[in-house]
Amino acid sequence: MSVRSRSILIVIALLAVVGAGFGVRISGAVAQDDYEAGKRGYVAAADAVCQSAGRETATADGEPPTTTRDAVAELRRSATAMTRAVAALEGLRPPERDDGLIRDRFVRPARLLSARLTGLAGQAEKELAEGREEAAEAVVERSLAPDDAEVELRSFAVSYGLGACAGG
């Protein structure tokens, strides 16, 4: 093989290697674009779920409850809305590479918060039904204090860009 032929083969091989490198970068950019689009879609869908849950818990006049009975009813609405929201969030598909993160740091704490609110709503309703209004008020007050699951959920929601789910 002549020097010229060998030089041409080397140039062709180098071009193939360089071209393959550009192909990886281009496909990497496309993959990143797909991820960003998937994340935007997930954030929009999850925030819509959270906004809907917020509307479910609001009173008709937008004012805070004035009686214990109204406060207990609001707690029940919150628990029910949270349960529905968790079911809807579990049905959403986050970007594949974030799936475990979303499940562990967002959906799991949301499920725990939902269970907590549901339990407290039942307890407050029982207290109220048995004529223990002060005890029912105390349960409602306890429901308003954030627990570890709520703190984790809101913290992750802020970091991931889930503004409506973060309470903002």
PDB file of C-alpha atoms in Angstrom:
ATOM      1  CA  MET A   1       0.000   0.000   0.000  1.00  0.00           C
ATOM      2  CA  SER A   2       1.362   3.391  -0.909  1.00  0.00           C
ATOM      3  CA  VAL A   3       1.890   6.179   1.617  1.00  0.00           C
ATOM      4  CA  ARG A   4      -0.811   8.170  -0.116  1.00  0.00           C
ATOM      5  CA  SER A   5      -3.358   5.321   0.115  1.00  0.00           C
ATOM      6  CA  ARG A   6      -2.507   4.765   3.759  1.00  0.00           C
ATOM      7  CA  SER A   7      -2.884   8.522   4.474  1.00  0.00           C
ATOM      8  CA  ILE A   8      -6.293   8.536   2.798  1.00  0.00           C
ATOM      9  CA  LEU A   9      -7.414   5.551   4.903  1.00  0.00           C
ATOM     10  CA  ILE A  10      -6.187   7.273   8.075  1.00  0.00           C
ATOM     11  CA  VAL A  11      -8.067  10.475   7.157  1.00  0.00           C
ATOM     12  CA  ILE A  12     -11.229   8.456   6.430  1.00  0.00           C
ATOM     13  CA  ALA A  13     -10.894   6.620   9.754  1.00  0.00           C
ATOM     14  CA  LEU A  14     -10.368   9.919  11.608  1.00  0.00           C
ATOM     15  CA  LEU A  15     -13.394  11.446   9.916  1.00  0.00           C
ATOM     16  CA  ALA A  16     -15.475   8.435  10.914  1.00  0.00           C
ATOM     17  CA  VAL A  17     -14.352   8.724  14.545  1.00  0.00           C
ATOM     18  CA  VAL A  18     -14.930  12.489  14.641  1.00  0.00           C
ATOM     19  CA  GLY A  19     -18.304  12.065  12.937  1.00  0.00           C
ATOM     20  CA  ALA A  20     -19.316   9.454  15.465  1.00  0.00           C
ATOM     21  CA  GLY A  21     -18.360  11.865  18.250  1.00  0.00           C
ATOM     22  CA  PHE A  22     -20.573  14.552  16.761  1.00  0.00           C
ATOM     23  CA  GLY A  23     -23.359  12.018  16.461  1.00  0.00           C
ATOM     24  CA  VAL A  24     -23.140  11.284  20.177  1.00  0.00           C
ATOM     25  CA  ARG A  25     -23.220  14.969  21.016  1.00  0.00           C
ATOM     26  CA  ILE A  26     -26.180  15.559  18.736  1.00  0.00           C
ATOM     27  CA  SER A  27     -28.082  12.577  20.097  1.00  0.00           C
ATOM     28  CA  GLY A  28     -27.107  13.653  23.645  1.00  0.00           C
ATOM     29  CA  ALA A  29     -28.552  17.095  22.947  1.00  0.00           C
ATOM     30  CA  VAL A  30     -31.724  15.513  21.592  1.00  0.00           C
ATOM     31  CA  ALA A  31     -31.961  13.290  24.679  1.00  0.00           C
ATOM     32  CA  GLN A  32     -31.537  16.358  26.917  1.00  0.00           C
ATOM     33  CA  ASP A  33     -34.218  18.199  24.935  1.00  0.00           C
ATOM     34  CA  ASP A  34     -36.525  15.177  25.309  1.00  0.00           C
ATOM     35  CA  TYR A  35     -35.830  15.107  29.058  1.00  0.00           C
ATOM     36  CA  GLU A  36     -36.523  18.836  29.445  1.00  0.00           C
ATOM     37  CA  ALA A  37     -39.747  18.532  27.448  1.00  0.00           C
ATOM     38  CA  GLY A  38     -40.805  15.531  29.539  1.00  0.00           C
ATOM     39  CA  LYS A  39     -40.012  17.381  32.749  1.00  0.00           C
ATOM     40  CA  ARG A  40     -41.980  20.456  31.633  1.00  0.00           C
ATOM     41  CA  GLY A  41     -44.935  18.224  30.777  1.00  0.00           C
ATOM     42  CA  TYR A  42     -44.747  16.439  34.119  1.00  0.00           C
ATOM     43  CA  VAL A  43     -44.460  19.696  36.065  1.00  0.00           C
ATOM     44  CA  ALA A  44     -47.454  21.174  34.234  1.00  0.00           C
ATOM     45  CA  ALA A  45     -49.569  18.064  34.843  1.00  0.00           C
ATOM     46  CA  ALA A  46     -48.577  17.716  38.515  1.00  0.00           C
ATOM     47  CA  ASP A  47     -49.137  21.415  39.181  1.00  0.00           C
ATOM     48  CA  ALA A  48     -52.587  21.134  37.573  1.00  0.00           C
ATOM     49  CA  VAL A  49     -53.392  18.273  39.972  1.00  0.00           C
ATOM     50  CA  CYS A  50     -52.226  20.358  42.941  1.00  0.00           C
ATOM     51  CA  GLN A  51     -54.183  23.419  41.793  1.00  0.00           C
ATOM     52  CA  SER A  52     -57.310  21.322  41.446  1.00  0.00           C
ATOM     53  CA  ALA A  53     -56.819  19.916  44.954  1.00  0.00           C
ATOM     54  CA  GLY A  54     -56.414  23.453  46.272  1.00  0.00           C
ATOM     55  CA  ARG A  55     -59.683  24.512  44.670  1.00  0.00           C
ATOM     56  CA  GLU A  56     -61.435  21.497  46.231  1.00  0.00           C
ATOM     57  CA  THR A  57     -60.373  22.488  49.724  1.00  0.00           C
ATOM     58  CA  ALA A  58     -61.328  26.160  49.463  1.00  0.00           C
ATOM     59  CA  THR A  59     -64.525  27.318  51.079  1.00  0.00           C
ATOM     60  CA  ALA A  60     -67.234  28.720  48.837  1.00  0.00           C
ATOM     61  CA  ASP A  61     -66.686  32.278  50.070  1.00  0.00           C
ATOM     62  CA  GLY A  62     -62.895  31.985  50.311  1.00  0.00           C
ATOM     63  CA  GLU A  63     -62.964  32.778  54.025  1.00  0.00           C
ATOM     64  CA  PRO A  64     -61.455  30.595  56.730  1.00  0.00           C
ATOM     65  CA  PRO A  65     -63.920  28.488  58.711  1.00  0.00           C
ATOM     66  CA  THR A  66     -65.547  30.281  61.630  1.00  0.00           C
ATOM     67  CA  THR A  67     -66.977  27.314  63.539  1.00  0.00           C
ATOM     68  CA  THR A  68     -65.482  24.059  64.706  1.00  0.00           C
ATOM     69  CA  ARG A  69     -67.938  22.174  62.510  1.00  0.00           C
ATOM     70  CA  ASP A  70     -66.765  24.181  59.473  1.00  0.00           C
ATOM     71  CA  ALA A  71     -63.103  23.596  60.394  1.00  0.00           C
ATOM     72  CA  VAL A  72     -63.679  19.847  60.651  1.00  0.00           C
ATOM     73  CA  ALA A  73     -65.516  19.884  57.313  1.00  0.00           C
ATOM     74  CA  GLU A  74     -62.601  21.752  55.758  1.00  0.00           C
ATOM     75  CA  LEU A  75     -60.177  19.177  57.157  1.00  0.00           C
ATOM     76  CA  ARG A  76     -62.266  16.392  55.606  1.00  0.00           C
ATOM     77  CA  ARG A  77     -62.318  18.232  52.237  1.00  0.00           C
ATOM     78  CA  SER A  78     -58.538  18.616  52.464  1.00  0.00           C
ATOM     79  CA  ALA A  79     -58.038  14.937  53.238  1.00  0.00           C
ATOM     80  CA  THR A  80     -60.335  13.885  50.404  1.00  0.00           C
ATOM     81  CA  ALA A  81     -58.701  16.272  47.931  1.00  0.00           C
ATOM     82  CA  MET A  82     -55.241  15.084  48.984  1.00  0.00           C
ATOM     83  CA  THR A  83     -56.257  11.449  48.511  1.00  0.00           C
ATOM     84  CA  ARG A  84     -57.537  12.225  45.000  1.00  0.00           C
ATOM     85  CA  ALA A  85     -54.416  14.248  44.225  1.00  0.00           C
ATOM     86  CA  VAL A  86     -52.124  11.412  45.289  1.00  0.00           C
ATOM     87  CA  ALA A  87     -54.008   8.980  43.053  1.00  0.00           C
ATOM     88  CA  ALA A  88     -53.695  11.409  40.142  1.00  0.00           C
ATOM     89  CA  LEU A  89     -49.986  12.046  40.839  1.00  0.00           C
ATOM     90  CA  GLU A  90     -49.321   8.308  40.944  1.00  0.00           C
ATOM     91  CA  GLY A  91     -50.861   8.066  37.477  1.00  0.00           C
ATOM     92  CA  LEU A  92     -48.542  10.665  35.946  1.00  0.00           C
ATOM     93  CA  ARG A  93     -45.379   9.611  34.139  1.00  0.00           C
ATOM     94  CA  PRO A  94     -42.350  11.647  35.132  1.00  0.00           C
ATOM     95  CA  PRO A  95     -39.257  11.685  32.948  1.00  0.00           C
ATOM     96  CA  GLU A  96     -37.776   8.194  33.126  1.00  0.00           C
ATOM     97  CA  ARG A  97     -34.534   9.290  34.747  1.00  0.00           C
ATOM     98  CA  ASP A  98     -36.465  11.106  37.507  1.00  0.00           C
ATOM     99  CA  ASP A  99     -38.991   8.349  38.173  1.00  0.00           C
ATOM    100  CA  GLY A 100     -37.394   7.000  41.359  1.00  0.00           C
ATOM    101  CA  LEU A 101     -36.690  10.479  42.670  1.00  0.00           C
ATOM    102  CA  ILE A 102     -40.287  11.595  42.078  1.00  0.00           C
ATOM    103  CA  ARG A 103     -41.690   8.451  43.684  1.00  0.00           C
ATOM    104  CA  ASP A 104     -39.423   8.680  46.769  1.00  0.00           C
ATOM    105  CA  ARG A 105     -39.319  12.408  47.405  1.00  0.00           C
ATOM    106  CA  PHE A 106     -42.703  13.572  46.127  1.00  0.00           C
ATOM    107  CA  VAL A 107     -45.348  10.864  45.748  1.00  0.00           C
ATOM    108  CA  ARG A 108     -44.405   8.869  48.872  1.00  0.00           C
ATOM    109  CA  PRO A 109     -44.524  11.924  51.179  1.00  0.00           C
ATOM    110  CA  ALA A 110     -47.792  12.998  49.512  1.00  0.00           C
ATOM    111  CA  ARG A 111     -49.251   9.565  50.269  1.00  0.00           C
ATOM    112  CA  LEU A 112     -48.093   9.843  53.916  1.00  0.00           C
ATOM    113  CA  LEU A 113     -49.579  13.327  54.216  1.00  0.00           C
ATOM    114  CA  SER A 114     -52.847  12.097  52.731  1.00  0.00           C
ATOM    115  CA  ALA A 115     -53.026   9.243  55.235  1.00  0.00           C
ATOM    116  CA  ARG A 116     -52.254  11.634  58.106  1.00  0.00           C
ATOM    117  CA  LEU A 117     -54.969  14.098  57.055  1.00  0.00           C
ATOM    118  CA  THR A 118     -57.495  11.305  56.561  1.00  0.00           C
ATOM    119  CA  GLY A 119     -56.781   9.924  60.034  1.00  0.00           C
ATOM    120  CA  LEU A 120     -56.992  13.348  61.643  1.00  0.00           C
ATOM    121  CA  ALA A 121     -60.236  14.153  59.813  1.00  0.00           C
ATOM    122  CA  GLY A 122     -61.783  10.943  61.128  1.00  0.00           C
ATOM    123  CA  GLN A 123     -60.584  11.703  64.633  1.00  0.00           C
ATOM    124  CA  ALA A 124     -61.930  15.287  64.517  1.00  0.00           C
ATOM    125  CA  GLU A 125     -65.278  14.086  63.182  1.00  0.00           C
ATOM    126  CA  LYS A 126     -65.504  11.510  65.980  1.00  0.00           C
ATOM    127  CA  GLU A 127     -64.693  14.126  68.628  1.00  0.00           C
ATOM    128  CA  LEU A 128     -67.298  16.479  67.201  1.00  0.00           C
ATOM    129  CA  ALA A 129     -69.944  13.722  66.965  1.00  0.00           C
ATOM    130  CA  GLU A 130     -69.336  12.886  70.631  1.00  0.00           C
ATOM    131  CA  GLY A 131     -69.797  16.527  71.647  1.00  0.00           C
ATOM    132  CA  ARG A 132     -66.123  17.231  72.393  1.00  0.00           C
ATOM    133  CA  GLU A 133     -65.783  20.432  70.422  1.00  0.00           C
ATOM    134  CA  GLU A 134     -62.528  21.533  72.069  1.00  0.00           C
ATOM    135  CA  ALA A 135     -60.939  18.167  71.340  1.00  0.00           C
ATOM    136  CA  ALA A 136     -62.097  18.438  67.717  1.00  0.00           C
ATOM    137  CA  GLU A 137     -60.553  21.917  67.510  1.00  0.00           C
ATOM    138  CA  ALA A 138     -57.297  20.554  68.900  1.00  0.00           C
ATOM    139  CA  VAL A 139     -57.243  17.854  66.204  1.00  0.00           C
ATOM    140  CA  VAL A 140     -57.846  20.466  63.505  1.00  0.00           C
ATOM    141  CA  GLU A 141     -54.976  22.549  64.937  1.00  0.00           C
ATOM    142  CA  ARG A 142     -52.715  19.488  64.851  1.00  0.00           C
ATOM    143  CA  SER A 143     -53.594  18.981  61.194  1.00  0.00           C
ATOM    144  CA  LEU A 144     -52.338  22.484  60.395  1.00  0.00           C
ATOM    145  CA  ALA A 145     -48.857  21.845  61.809  1.00  0.00           C
ATOM    146  CA  PRO A 146     -46.564  20.563  59.063  1.00  0.00           C
ATOM    147  CA  ASP A 147     -45.098  17.123  59.650  1.00  0.00           C
ATOM    148  CA  ASP A 148     -41.942  15.606  58.166  1.00  0.00           C
ATOM    149  CA  ALA A 149     -43.764  14.266  55.085  1.00  0.00           C
ATOM    150  CA  GLU A 150     -45.245  17.656  54.271  1.00  0.00           C
ATOM    151  CA  VAL A 151     -41.912  19.412  54.758  1.00  0.00           C
ATOM    152  CA  GLU A 152     -40.198  16.863  52.492  1.00  0.00           C
ATOM    153  CA  LEU A 153     -42.928  17.098  49.856  1.00  0.00           C
ATOM    154  CA  ARG A 154     -42.867  20.905  49.752  1.00  0.00           C
ATOM    155  CA  SER A 155     -39.066  21.074  49.775  1.00  0.00           C
ATOM    156  CA  PHE A 156     -38.792  18.680  46.853  1.00  0.00           C
ATOM    157  CA  ALA A 157     -41.622  20.421  44.981  1.00  0.00           C
ATOM    158  CA  VAL A 158     -39.749  23.741  45.231  1.00  0.00           C
ATOM    159  CA  SER A 159     -36.456  22.213  44.066  1.00  0.00           C
ATOM    160  CA  TYR A 160     -38.093  20.417  41.124  1.00  0.00           C
ATOM    161  CA  GLY A 161     -40.096  23.435  39.963  1.00  0.00           C
ATOM    162  CA  LEU A 162     -43.517  22.261  41.110  1.00  0.00           C
ATOM    163  CA  GLY A 163     -44.723  25.671  42.257  1.00  0.00           C
ATOM    164  CA  ALA A 164     -48.392  24.827  42.801  1.00  0.00           C
ATOM    165  CA  CYS A 165     -47.492  21.636  44.663  1.00  0.00           C
ATOM    166  CA  ALA A 166     -45.075  23.554  46.856  1.00  0.00           C
ATOM    167  CA  GLY A 167     -47.914  25.755  48.001  1.00  0.00           C
ATOM    168  CA  GLY A 168     -46.875  28.733  45.920  1.00  0.00           C
TER     169      GLY A 168
END
